[in-house]
PDB file of C-alpha atoms and ligand atoms in Angstrom:
ATOM      1  CA  MET H   1     -29.798  21.628  58.954  1.00 98.00           C
ATOM      2  CA  ILE H   2     -25.774  22.255  58.866  1.00 98.00           C
ATOM      3  CA  THR H   3     -23.328  21.352  55.979  1.00 98.00           C
ATOM      4  CA  ILE H   4     -19.768  20.203  56.690  1.00 99.00           C
ATOM      5  CA  GLY H   5     -17.231  19.462  54.669  1.00 98.00           C
ATOM      6  CA  ARG H   6     -14.229  19.328  56.958  1.00 98.00           C
ATOM      7  CA  ILE H   7     -13.088  16.532  59.168  1.00 99.00           C
ATOM      8  CA  ALA H   8     -11.707  18.625  62.068  1.00 99.00           C
ATOM      9  CA  GLN H   9     -15.267  20.459  62.071  1.00 98.00           C
ATOM     10  CA  MET H  10     -17.174  16.934  62.079  1.00 99.00           C
ATOM     11  CA  ARG H  11     -15.525  15.411  64.932  1.00 98.00           C
ATOM     12  CA  GLU H  12     -15.640  18.141  66.730  1.00 98.00           C
ATOM     13  CA  VAL H  13     -19.390  18.145  66.511  1.00 98.00           C
ATOM     14  CA  SER H  14     -19.848  14.922  67.339  1.00 98.00           C
ATOM     15  CA  LYS H  15     -17.302  14.784  70.463  1.00 98.00           C
ATOM     16  CA  ARG H  16     -19.655  17.834  71.744  1.00 98.00           C
ATOM     17  CA  ALA H  17     -22.806  15.774  71.295  1.00 98.00           C
ATOM     18  CA  ARG H  18     -21.108  12.695  72.629  1.00 98.00           C
ATOM     19  CA  GLU H  19     -20.218  15.247  75.603  1.00 98.00           C
ATOM     20  CA  GLU H  20     -23.676  16.627  75.975  1.00 98.00           C
ATOM     21  CA  GLY H  21     -24.747  12.622  76.496  1.00 98.00           C
ATOM     22  CA  LYS H  22     -25.972  12.614  72.519  1.00 98.00           C
ATOM     23  CA  LEU H  23     -26.772   9.426  70.532  1.00 99.00           C
ATOM     24  CA  ILE H  24     -25.258   9.714  66.975  1.00 99.00           C
ATOM     25  CA  ALA H  25     -27.019   7.758  64.296  1.00 99.00           C
ATOM     26  CA  LEU H  26     -24.862   7.636  60.899  1.00 99.00           C
ATOM     27  CA  VAL H  27     -26.289   7.075  57.597  1.00 99.00           C
ATOM     28  CA  PRO H  28     -23.692   6.283  54.948  1.00 99.00           C
ATOM     29  CA  THR H  29     -24.583   7.476  51.372  1.00 98.00           C
ATOM     30  CA  MET H  30     -23.087   8.458  48.364  1.00 98.00           C
ATOM     31  CA  GLY H  31     -26.097  10.963  47.609  1.00 98.00           C
ATOM     32  CA  PHE H  32     -28.452  11.090  44.733  1.00 98.00           C
ATOM     33  CA  PHE H  33     -30.920  10.234  47.911  1.00 98.00           C
ATOM     34  CA  HIS H  34     -34.116   8.436  46.881  1.00 98.00           C
ATOM     35  CA  GLU H  35     -36.970   6.870  49.208  1.00 98.00           C
ATOM     36  CA  GLY H  36     -34.725   4.016  50.080  1.00 98.00           C
ATOM     37  CA  HIS H  37     -31.797   6.397  51.505  1.00 98.00           C
ATOM     38  CA  LEU H  38     -34.989   8.863  52.914  1.00 98.00           C
ATOM     39  CA  SER H  39     -36.504   5.325  54.789  1.00 98.00           C
ATOM     40  CA  LEU H  40     -32.632   5.148  56.245  1.00 99.00           C
ATOM     41  CA  ILE H  41     -32.887   8.764  57.490  1.00 99.00           C
ATOM     42  CA  ARG H  42     -35.889   8.266  59.280  1.00 98.00           C
ATOM     43  CA  LYS H  43     -34.860   4.841  60.953  1.00 98.00           C
ATOM     44  CA  ALA H  44     -31.627   7.001  62.410  1.00 99.00           C
ATOM     45  CA  ASN H  45     -34.183   9.809  63.887  1.00 98.00           C
ATOM     46  CA  GLU H  46     -36.242   6.878  65.551  1.00 98.00           C
ATOM     47  CA  VAL H  47     -32.831   5.447  67.453  1.00 98.00           C
ATOM     48  CA  GLY H  48     -30.431   8.723  67.578  1.00 98.00           C
ATOM     49  CA  ASP H  49     -30.336  12.236  68.892  1.00 98.00           C
ATOM     50  CA  LEU H  50     -27.964  13.402  66.528  1.00 99.00           C
ATOM     51  CA  VAL H  51     -28.464  12.785  62.747  1.00 99.00           C
ATOM     52  CA  VAL H  52     -25.691  12.745  60.777  1.00 99.00           C
ATOM     53  CA  VAL H  53     -25.913  11.989  57.107  1.00 99.00           C
ATOM     54  CA  SER H  54     -22.890  11.242  54.815  1.00 99.00           C
ATOM     55  CA  SER H  55     -22.834  12.143  51.264  1.00 98.00           C
ATOM     56  CA  PHE H  56     -19.138  11.403  49.909  1.00 98.00           C
ATOM     57  CA  VAL H  57     -19.057   9.582  45.793  1.00 98.00           C
ATOM     58  CA  ASN H  58     -16.225   7.548  47.155  1.00 98.00           C
ATOM     59  CA  PRO H  59     -13.365   7.054  44.339  1.00 98.00           C
ATOM     60  CA  SER H  60     -12.288   3.802  45.608  1.00 98.00           C
ATOM     61  CA  GLN H  61     -14.860   1.737  45.312  1.00 98.00           C
ATOM     62  CA  PHE H  62     -15.467   1.804  42.183  1.00 98.00           C
ATOM     63  CA  GLY H  63     -13.131   0.150  39.505  1.00 97.00           C
ATOM     64  CA  PRO H  64     -11.308   0.521  36.198  1.00 96.00           C
ATOM     65  CA  GLY H  65     -13.973   1.530  33.989  1.00 95.00           C
ATOM     66  CA  GLU H  66     -16.852   1.439  36.377  1.00 97.00           C
ATOM     67  CA  ASP H  67     -19.161   4.841  36.669  1.00 97.00           C
ATOM     68  CA  TYR H  68     -17.390   7.034  39.032  1.00 98.00           C
ATOM     69  CA  GLU H  69     -17.118  10.036  36.665  1.00 97.00           C
ATOM     70  CA  ASN H  70     -20.918   9.506  35.798  1.00 96.00           C
ATOM     71  CA  TYR H  71     -22.183   8.401  38.820  1.00 98.00           C
ATOM     72  CA  PRO H  72     -25.505  10.690  39.430  1.00 98.00           C
ATOM     73  CA  ARG H  73     -25.246  13.735  41.367  1.00 98.00           C
ATOM     74  CA  ASP H  74     -27.365  16.356  43.021  1.00 98.00           C
ATOM     75  CA  PRO H  75     -25.806  18.595  46.144  1.00 98.00           C
ATOM     76  CA  GLU H  76     -28.861  21.011  46.051  1.00 98.00           C
ATOM     77  CA  ARG H  77     -31.609  18.349  45.677  1.00 98.00           C
ATOM     78  CA  ASP H  78     -29.917  16.400  48.197  1.00 98.00           C
ATOM     79  CA  ARG H  79     -29.023  19.248  50.719  1.00 98.00           C
ATOM     80  CA  ARG H  80     -33.192  20.214  50.738  1.00 98.00           C
ATOM     81  CA  LEU H  81     -34.488  16.025  51.051  1.00 98.00           C
ATOM     82  CA  ALA H  82     -31.724  15.782  54.144  1.00 98.00           C
ATOM     83  CA  GLN H  83     -33.328  18.598  55.871  1.00 98.00           C
ATOM     84  CA  GLU H  84     -36.936  17.539  54.878  1.00 98.00           C
ATOM     85  CA  ASN H  85     -36.468  14.091  56.838  1.00 98.00           C
ATOM     86  CA  GLY H  86     -34.380  14.967  60.073  1.00 98.00           C
ATOM     87  CA  THR H  87     -31.222  15.431  59.149  1.00 99.00           C
ATOM     88  CA  ASP H  88     -29.021  17.354  61.394  1.00 99.00           C
ATOM     89  CA  ILE H  89     -25.516  17.630  60.222  1.00 99.00           C
ATOM     90  CA  LEU H  90     -24.602  17.125  56.289  1.00 99.00           C
ATOM     91  CA  PHE H  91     -21.451  15.840  55.942  1.00 99.00           C
ATOM     92  CA  SER H  92     -20.294  16.249  52.594  1.00 98.00           C
ATOM     93  CA  PRO H  93     -15.998  16.027  52.346  1.00 98.00           C
ATOM     94  CA  SER H  94     -14.103  16.658  49.011  1.00 98.00           C
ATOM     95  CA  VAL H  95     -12.422  13.397  47.568  1.00 98.00           C
ATOM     96  CA  GLU H  96      -8.358  15.467  48.988  1.00 98.00           C
ATOM     97  CA  GLU H  97      -9.926  15.244  52.185  1.00 98.00           C
ATOM     98  CA  MET H  98     -10.934  11.805  52.559  1.00 99.00           C
ATOM     99  CA  TYR H  99      -7.795  10.946  50.526  1.00 98.00           C
ATOM    100  CA  PRO H 100      -5.186  13.100  51.282  1.00 98.00           C
ATOM    101  CA  GLN H 101      -2.184  12.902  48.949  1.00 98.00           C
ATOM    102  CA  GLY H 102      -0.267  10.109  50.516  1.00 98.00           C
ATOM    103  CA  HIS H 103      -2.897   7.612  51.374  1.00 98.00           C
ATOM    104  CA  SER H 104      -1.994   4.528  51.497  1.00 98.00           C
ATOM    105  CA  THR H 105      -4.064   3.112  54.789  1.00 98.00           C
ATOM    106  CA  TRP H 106      -6.370  -0.142  53.339  1.00 98.00           C
ATOM    107  CA  VAL H 107      -8.801  -1.777  55.051  1.00 98.00           C
ATOM    108  CA  GLU H 108      -9.961  -5.357  53.971  1.00 98.00           C
ATOM    109  CA  VAL H 109     -12.122  -8.087  55.258  1.00 98.00           C
ATOM    110  CA  GLU H 110     -11.311 -11.698  53.977  1.00 98.00           C
ATOM    111  CA  GLY H 111     -13.864 -14.328  53.029  1.00 97.00           C
ATOM    112  CA  LEU H 112     -16.853 -12.681  52.647  1.00 98.00           C
ATOM    113  CA  THR H 113     -16.179  -9.985  50.049  1.00 98.00           C
ATOM    114  CA  GLU H 114     -14.326 -12.546  47.559  1.00 97.00           C
ATOM    115  CA  VAL H 115     -17.930 -13.630  46.629  1.00 98.00           C
ATOM    116  CA  LEU H 116     -20.598 -12.691  44.710  1.00 98.00           C
ATOM    117  CA  CYS H 117     -20.289  -8.877  43.984  1.00 98.00           C
ATOM    118  CA  GLY H 118     -16.786  -9.192  45.301  1.00 98.00           C
ATOM    119  CA  LYS H 119     -16.233 -11.774  42.211  1.00 97.00           C
ATOM    120  CA  SER H 120     -16.884  -8.896  39.343  1.00 96.00           C
ATOM    121  CA  ARG H 121     -15.950  -6.256  41.223  1.00 98.00           C
ATOM    122  CA  PRO H 122     -12.560  -6.781  42.588  1.00 97.00           C
ATOM    123  CA  GLY H 123     -11.051  -4.275  45.551  1.00 98.00           C
ATOM    124  CA  HIS H 124     -14.845  -2.749  45.412  1.00 98.00           C
ATOM    125  CA  PHE H 125     -15.081  -3.760  49.294  1.00 98.00           C
ATOM    126  CA  ARG H 126     -11.613  -3.162  49.884  1.00 98.00           C
ATOM    127  CA  GLY H 127     -12.663   0.557  49.207  1.00 98.00           C
ATOM    128  CA  VAL H 128     -16.254   0.158  50.898  1.00 99.00           C
ATOM    129  CA  THR H 129     -14.297  -0.435  53.799  1.00 99.00           C
ATOM    130  CA  THR H 130     -11.994   1.562  53.857  1.00 99.00           C
ATOM    131  CA  VAL H 131     -14.418   4.570  54.114  1.00 99.00           C
ATOM    132  CA  VAL H 132     -16.993   3.173  56.347  1.00 99.00           C
ATOM    133  CA  ALA H 133     -14.079   3.065  58.715  1.00 99.00           C
ATOM    134  CA  LYS H 134     -12.984   6.231  58.499  1.00 99.00           C
ATOM    135  CA  LEU H 135     -16.778   7.628  58.687  1.00 99.00           C
ATOM    136  CA  PHE H 136     -17.305   5.635  61.600  1.00 99.00           C
ATOM    137  CA  LEU H 137     -13.853   7.331  63.198  1.00 99.00           C
ATOM    138  CA  ILE H 138     -15.044  10.584  62.297  1.00 99.00           C
ATOM    139  CA  VAL H 139     -18.103  10.704  62.811  1.00 99.00           C
ATOM    140  CA  GLN H 140     -17.867   8.221  65.878  1.00 98.00           C
ATOM    141  CA  PRO H 141     -21.631   7.128  65.247  1.00 99.00           C
ATOM    142  CA  HIS H 142     -23.574   4.900  68.444  1.00 99.00           C
ATOM    143  CA  TYR H 143     -25.521   3.308  64.804  1.00 99.00           C
ATOM    144  CA  ALA H 144     -24.807   3.587  61.454  1.00 99.00           C
ATOM    145  CA  ILE H 145     -27.412   2.779  59.816  1.00 99.00           C
ATOM    146  CA  PHE H 146     -27.518   0.717  55.499  1.00 99.00           C
ATOM    147  CA  GLY H 147     -29.994  -0.543  53.276  1.00 98.00           C
ATOM    148  CA  GLN H 148     -30.665  -4.690  52.645  1.00 98.00           C
ATOM    149  CA  LYS H 149     -29.982  -3.921  49.341  1.00 98.00           C
ATOM    150  CA  ASP H 150     -26.873  -4.002  49.399  1.00 98.00           C
ATOM    151  CA  TYR H 151     -26.796  -7.302  51.401  1.00 98.00           C
ATOM    152  CA  GLN H 152     -23.574  -8.534  51.096  1.00 98.00           C
ATOM    153  CA  GLN H 153     -22.440  -5.098  51.613  1.00 98.00           C
ATOM    154  CA  ALA H 154     -23.942  -4.975  55.116  1.00 98.00           C
ATOM    155  CA  GLN H 155     -22.434  -8.340  55.940  1.00 98.00           C
ATOM    156  CA  VAL H 156     -18.622  -7.602  55.320  1.00 98.00           C
ATOM    157  CA  ILE H 157     -19.152  -4.300  57.213  1.00 99.00           C
ATOM    158  CA  LYS H 158     -20.314  -5.901  60.440  1.00 98.00           C
ATOM    159  CA  ARG H 159     -17.845  -8.206  59.893  1.00 98.00           C
ATOM    160  CA  MET H 160     -15.885  -5.356  60.360  1.00 99.00           C
ATOM    161  CA  VAL H 161     -17.174  -3.495  62.884  1.00 99.00           C
ATOM    162  CA  GLU H 162     -17.017  -6.762  65.091  1.00 98.00           C
ATOM    163  CA  ASP H 163     -13.049  -7.471  63.866  1.00 98.00           C
ATOM    164  CA  LEU H 164     -11.611  -3.788  64.353  1.00 98.00           C
ATOM    165  CA  ASN H 165     -13.675  -3.400  68.275  1.00 98.00           C
ATOM    166  CA  PHE H 166     -16.198  -0.630  66.500  1.00 98.00           C
ATOM    167  CA  ASP H 167     -17.845   0.590  69.291  1.00 98.00           C
ATOM    168  CA  LEU H 168     -21.330   1.110  67.464  1.00 98.00           C
ATOM    169  CA  LYS H 169     -24.186  -0.989  66.433  1.00 98.00           C
ATOM    170  CA  ILE H 170     -25.197  -1.865  62.811  1.00 99.00           C
ATOM    171  CA  LEU H 171     -28.780  -1.393  61.776  1.00 99.00           C
ATOM    172  CA  VAL H 172     -29.882  -3.128  58.149  1.00 98.00           C
ATOM    173  CA  GLU H 173     -33.248  -1.775  56.829  1.00 98.00           C
ATOM    174  CA  PRO H 174     -35.339  -3.548  54.313  1.00 98.00           C
ATOM    175  CA  ILE H 175     -35.494  -2.667  50.592  1.00 98.00           C
ATOM    176  CA  VAL H 176     -37.510   0.396  49.290  1.00 98.00           C
ATOM    177  CA  ARG H 177     -39.331  -0.583  46.018  1.00 98.00           C
ATOM    178  CA  GLU H 178     -40.690   1.349  42.862  1.00 98.00           C
ATOM    179  CA  PRO H 179     -44.367   0.087  42.959  1.00 98.00           C
ATOM    180  CA  ASP H 180     -43.467  -2.131  39.991  1.00 98.00           C
ATOM    181  CA  GLY H 181     -41.284  -4.336  42.939  1.00 98.00           C
ATOM    182  CA  LEU H 182     -38.258  -2.681  41.335  1.00 98.00           C
ATOM    183  CA  ALA H 183     -35.478  -1.744  43.820  1.00 98.00           C
ATOM    184  CA  MET H 184     -34.714   1.564  44.156  1.00 98.00           C
ATOM    185  CA  SER H 185     -31.259   2.482  43.012  1.00 98.00           C
ATOM    186  CA  SER H 186     -29.315   5.894  41.842  1.00 96.00           C
ATOM    187  CA  ARG H 187     -28.140   3.563  38.991  1.00 97.00           C
ATOM    188  CA  ASN H 188     -32.007   3.605  37.623  1.00 98.00           C
ATOM    189  CA  LEU H 189     -31.509   6.728  36.586  1.00 97.00           C
ATOM    190  CA  TYR H 190     -29.187   4.945  33.847  1.00 98.00           C
ATOM    191  CA  LEU H 191     -32.371   3.030  32.011  1.00 98.00           C
ATOM    192  CA  THR H 192     -33.835   3.594  29.041  1.00 98.00           C
ATOM    193  CA  PRO H 193     -37.859   3.180  29.651  1.00 98.00           C
ATOM    194  CA  ALA H 194     -37.755  -0.027  27.667  1.00 98.00           C
ATOM    195  CA  GLN H 195     -34.556  -1.908  29.760  1.00 98.00           C
ATOM    196  CA  ARG H 196     -36.819   0.000  33.183  1.00 98.00           C
ATOM    197  CA  ARG H 197     -39.383  -2.091  32.266  1.00 98.00           C
ATOM    198  CA  GLU H 198     -37.128  -5.551  31.663  1.00 98.00           C
ATOM    199  CA  ALA H 199     -36.154  -4.462  34.777  1.00 98.00           C
ATOM    200  CA  THR H 200     -39.051  -5.306  36.802  1.00 98.00           C
ATOM    201  CA  ILE H 201     -38.354  -9.175  36.187  1.00 98.00           C
ATOM    202  CA  LEU H 202     -35.665  -9.060  38.586  1.00 98.00           C
ATOM    203  CA  TYR H 203     -38.092  -8.604  41.204  1.00 98.00           C
ATOM    204  CA  ARG H 204     -40.289 -11.142  40.068  1.00 98.00           C
ATOM    205  CA  SER H 205     -38.050 -13.967  39.396  1.00 98.00           C
ATOM    206  CA  LEU H 206     -37.141 -13.399  42.987  1.00 98.00           C
ATOM    207  CA  LEU H 207     -40.915 -13.724  44.455  1.00 98.00           C
ATOM    208  CA  ARG H 208     -41.211 -16.864  41.769  1.00 98.00           C
ATOM    209  CA  ALA H 209     -38.318 -18.497  43.339  1.00 98.00           C
ATOM    210  CA  LYS H 210     -39.741 -18.114  46.613  1.00 98.00           C
ATOM    211  CA  GLU H 211     -43.159 -19.355  46.062  1.00 98.00           C
ATOM    212  CA  LEU H 212     -41.086 -22.558  44.570  1.00 98.00           C
ATOM    213  CA  VAL H 213     -39.106 -22.995  47.931  1.00 98.00           C
ATOM    214  CA  GLU H 214     -42.543 -22.267  49.999  1.00 97.00           C
ATOM    215  CA  GLY H 215     -43.664 -25.173  47.866  1.00 97.00           C
ATOM    216  CA  GLY H 216     -40.955 -27.618  48.656  1.00 97.00           C
ATOM    217  CA  GLU H 217     -38.287 -26.950  46.375  1.00 98.00           C
ATOM    218  CA  ARG H 218     -35.034 -26.951  48.563  1.00 98.00           C
ATOM    219  CA  ASP H 219     -32.507 -27.521  45.651  1.00 98.00           C
ATOM    220  CA  ALA H 220     -30.624 -24.340  44.989  1.00 98.00           C
ATOM    221  CA  GLU H 221     -29.573 -24.966  41.415  1.00 98.00           C
ATOM    222  CA  ARG H 222     -33.782 -25.833  40.508  1.00 98.00           C
ATOM    223  CA  VAL H 223     -33.930 -22.444  42.244  1.00 98.00           C
ATOM    224  CA  SER H 224     -30.935 -19.994  40.567  1.00 98.00           C
ATOM    225  CA  ALA H 225     -32.323 -21.938  37.277  1.00 98.00           C
ATOM    226  CA  LEU H 226     -36.210 -20.500  37.513  1.00 98.00           C
ATOM    227  CA  ILE H 227     -34.535 -17.485  37.984  1.00 98.00           C
ATOM    228  CA  LYS H 228     -31.948 -17.000  35.333  1.00 98.00           C
ATOM    229  CA  GLY H 229     -34.328 -18.671  32.720  1.00 98.00           C
ATOM    230  CA  MET H 230     -36.751 -15.398  33.280  1.00 98.00           C
ATOM    231  CA  ILE H 231     -34.168 -13.333  33.250  1.00 98.00           C
ATOM    232  CA  ALA H 232     -31.627 -14.658  30.061  1.00 98.00           C
ATOM    233  CA  PRO H 233     -34.443 -14.008  27.527  1.00 98.00           C
ATOM    234  CA  LEU H 234     -34.621  -9.952  28.252  1.00 97.00           C
ATOM    235  CA  PRO H 235     -32.883  -8.210  25.298  1.00 97.00           C
ATOM    236  CA  SER H 236     -30.607  -5.751  27.075  1.00 97.00           C
ATOM    237  CA  ALA H 237     -29.392  -8.091  30.521  1.00 98.00           C
ATOM    238  CA  LYS H 238     -26.634  -9.651  30.740  1.00 98.00           C
ATOM    239  CA  ILE H 239     -26.358 -11.419  33.715  1.00 98.00           C
ATOM    240  CA  ASP H 240     -23.663 -11.595  36.451  1.00 98.00           C
ATOM    241  CA  TYR H 241     -24.805 -13.742  38.970  1.00 98.00           C
ATOM    242  CA  VAL H 242     -27.527 -15.765  40.530  1.00 98.00           C
ATOM    243  CA  SER H 243     -26.466 -16.789  43.631  1.00 98.00           C
ATOM    244  CA  VAL H 244     -28.079 -19.009  46.257  1.00 98.00           C
ATOM    245  CA  VAL H 245     -26.310 -18.755  49.300  1.00 98.00           C
ATOM    246  CA  ASP H 246     -26.394 -19.321  53.752  1.00 98.00           C
ATOM    247  CA  GLY H 247     -27.384 -16.042  54.625  1.00 98.00           C
ATOM    248  CA  GLU H 248     -24.958 -15.057  57.072  1.00 97.00           C
ATOM    249  CA  ASN H 249     -21.591 -16.406  55.846  1.00 97.00           C
ATOM    250  CA  LEU H 250     -23.095 -16.258  52.012  1.00 98.00           C
ATOM    251  CA  ARG H 251     -21.568 -19.242  51.463  1.00 98.00           C
ATOM    252  CA  PRO H 252     -22.698 -21.453  48.490  1.00 98.00           C
ATOM    253  CA  LEU H 253     -25.909 -23.987  49.062  1.00 98.00           C
ATOM    254  CA  SER H 254     -26.828 -26.948  47.596  1.00 98.00           C
ATOM    255  CA  LYS H 255     -29.456 -27.844  49.671  1.00 98.00           C
ATOM    256  CA  LEU H 256     -31.980 -24.862  51.054  1.00 98.00           C
ATOM    257  CA  THR H 257     -32.106 -24.567  54.640  1.00 97.00           C
ATOM    258  CA  GLY H 258     -32.454 -22.055  57.344  1.00 98.00           C
ATOM    259  CA  LYS H 259     -31.840 -18.366  56.480  1.00 98.00           C
ATOM    260  CA  VAL H 260     -31.021 -18.129  52.857  1.00 98.00           C
ATOM    261  CA  LEU H 261     -30.299 -14.912  51.076  1.00 98.00           C
ATOM    262  CA  ILE H 262     -31.105 -15.643  47.263  1.00 98.00           C
ATOM    263  CA  ALA H 263     -29.352 -12.791  44.938  1.00 98.00           C
ATOM    264  CA  LEU H 264     -28.979 -11.381  41.452  1.00 99.00           C
ATOM    265  CA  ALA H 265     -26.603  -8.835  39.777  1.00 98.00           C
ATOM    266  CA  VAL H 266     -27.803  -7.939  36.365  1.00 98.00           C
ATOM    267  CA  LYS H 267     -26.584  -5.655  33.878  1.00 98.00           C
ATOM    268  CA  ILE H 268     -29.235  -4.537  32.073  1.00 98.00           C
ATOM    269  CA  GLY H 269     -28.149  -1.475  29.532  1.00 97.00           C
ATOM    270  CA  ARG H 270     -25.531   0.330  31.435  1.00 96.00           C
ATOM    271  CA  ALA H 271     -27.007  -0.211  34.607  1.00 97.00           C
ATOM    272  CA  ARG H 272     -25.533  -3.187  37.029  1.00 98.00           C
ATOM    273  CA  LEU H 273     -28.713  -3.771  38.953  1.00 98.00           C
ATOM    274  CA  ILE H 274     -28.329  -5.707  42.699  1.00 98.00           C
ATOM    275  CA  ASP H 275     -31.179  -7.032  44.136  1.00 98.00           C
ATOM    276  CA  ASN H 276     -32.042  -9.858  46.774  1.00 99.00           C
ATOM    277  CA  ILE H 277     -34.989 -11.810  48.942  1.00 98.00           C
ATOM    278  CA  LEU H 278     -33.721 -13.478  52.870  1.00 98.00           C
ATOM    279  CA  ILE H 279     -36.360 -17.013  53.238  1.00 98.00           C
ATOM    280  CA  SER H 280     -36.139 -18.635  56.668  1.00 97.00           C
ATOM    281  CA  VAL H 281     -36.844 -22.607  55.139  1.00 97.00           C
ATOM    282  CA  ASP H 282     -37.457 -25.246  57.560  1.00 87.00           C
ATOM    283  CA  GLU H 283     -36.152 -28.852  56.840  1.00 72.00           C
TER     284      GLU H 283
HETATM  285  O1  PAF D 301     -23.964   2.136  49.638  1.00 54.78           O
HETATM  286  C1  PAF D 301     -23.240   2.972  49.982  1.00 54.78           C
HETATM  287  O2  PAF D 301     -23.960   4.050  49.539  1.00 54.78           O
HETATM  288  C2  PAF D 301     -21.825   3.261  49.962  1.00 54.78           C
HETATM  289  O3  PAF D 301     -20.932   1.960  49.638  1.00 54.78           O
HETATM  290  C3  PAF D 301     -21.322   3.344  51.372  1.00 54.78           C
HETATM  291  C4  PAF D 301     -21.948   2.548  52.262  1.00 54.78           C
HETATM  292  C5  PAF D 301     -22.001   4.931  51.258  1.00 54.78           C
HETATM  293  C6  PAF D 301     -19.664   3.643  50.859  1.00 54.78           C
HETATM  294  O4  PAF D 301     -19.551   4.805  50.157  1.00 54.78           O
END
């Protein structure tokens, strides 16, 4: 595995790989790897000949007062895990390399970014799409792999790829969970032991909602009320949203039908946690 910090060198390596007919698979990350990231790297190994993992804590996707400064970082451990899981290139640019003085171009997807996390994190998806577009232009991948935990992010990026005619395929891999069901996230680190126990309710509430739907419930309001009713009593939890939306366009549903996404964001202590479940609902 080689570590690259400069855009020019990354471009050169990708150009050569493409000339040799190699398929490039990119896993964009903000580092601090957990099993969720490693599953994406393993997927990249299945589809690509050259596996590039980018590790960049992207300042432009954090709002004022969010956790950019404190976002967990452990580059040494990341290097070891990336190597052990089959990474060929770890692309780890500095902030100055990605956003040199004078940077003033932004990529913004409308509509899909105004709901769910976009409501309470204005500007967040603009930061994500800008950095991801830059990574696509630098690394020139054939495949880019994202996790389903950030379902809205994946939908937004798919939209951007289509609208800007990027010549690559987006793959979305299943959520990786702790044994007790909590979705893996770098931000789980912020939880105290008591909050960590509370956090298990998030996935349990999604499973209960799924059971309710499987039992015939089709009213979105009643499904989200069930989830809110389980989470609201937790001493450290503050619900940002619990939403039942169309799995493609993310528009709110009143009656469940087709591909349905039940998504939630909840602040537990210092950690803003997100989770979701996709259900296919018959009429
Ligand atoms: O999902 C993430 O870790 C980030 O949003 C991403 C896609 C690497 C962009 O910074």
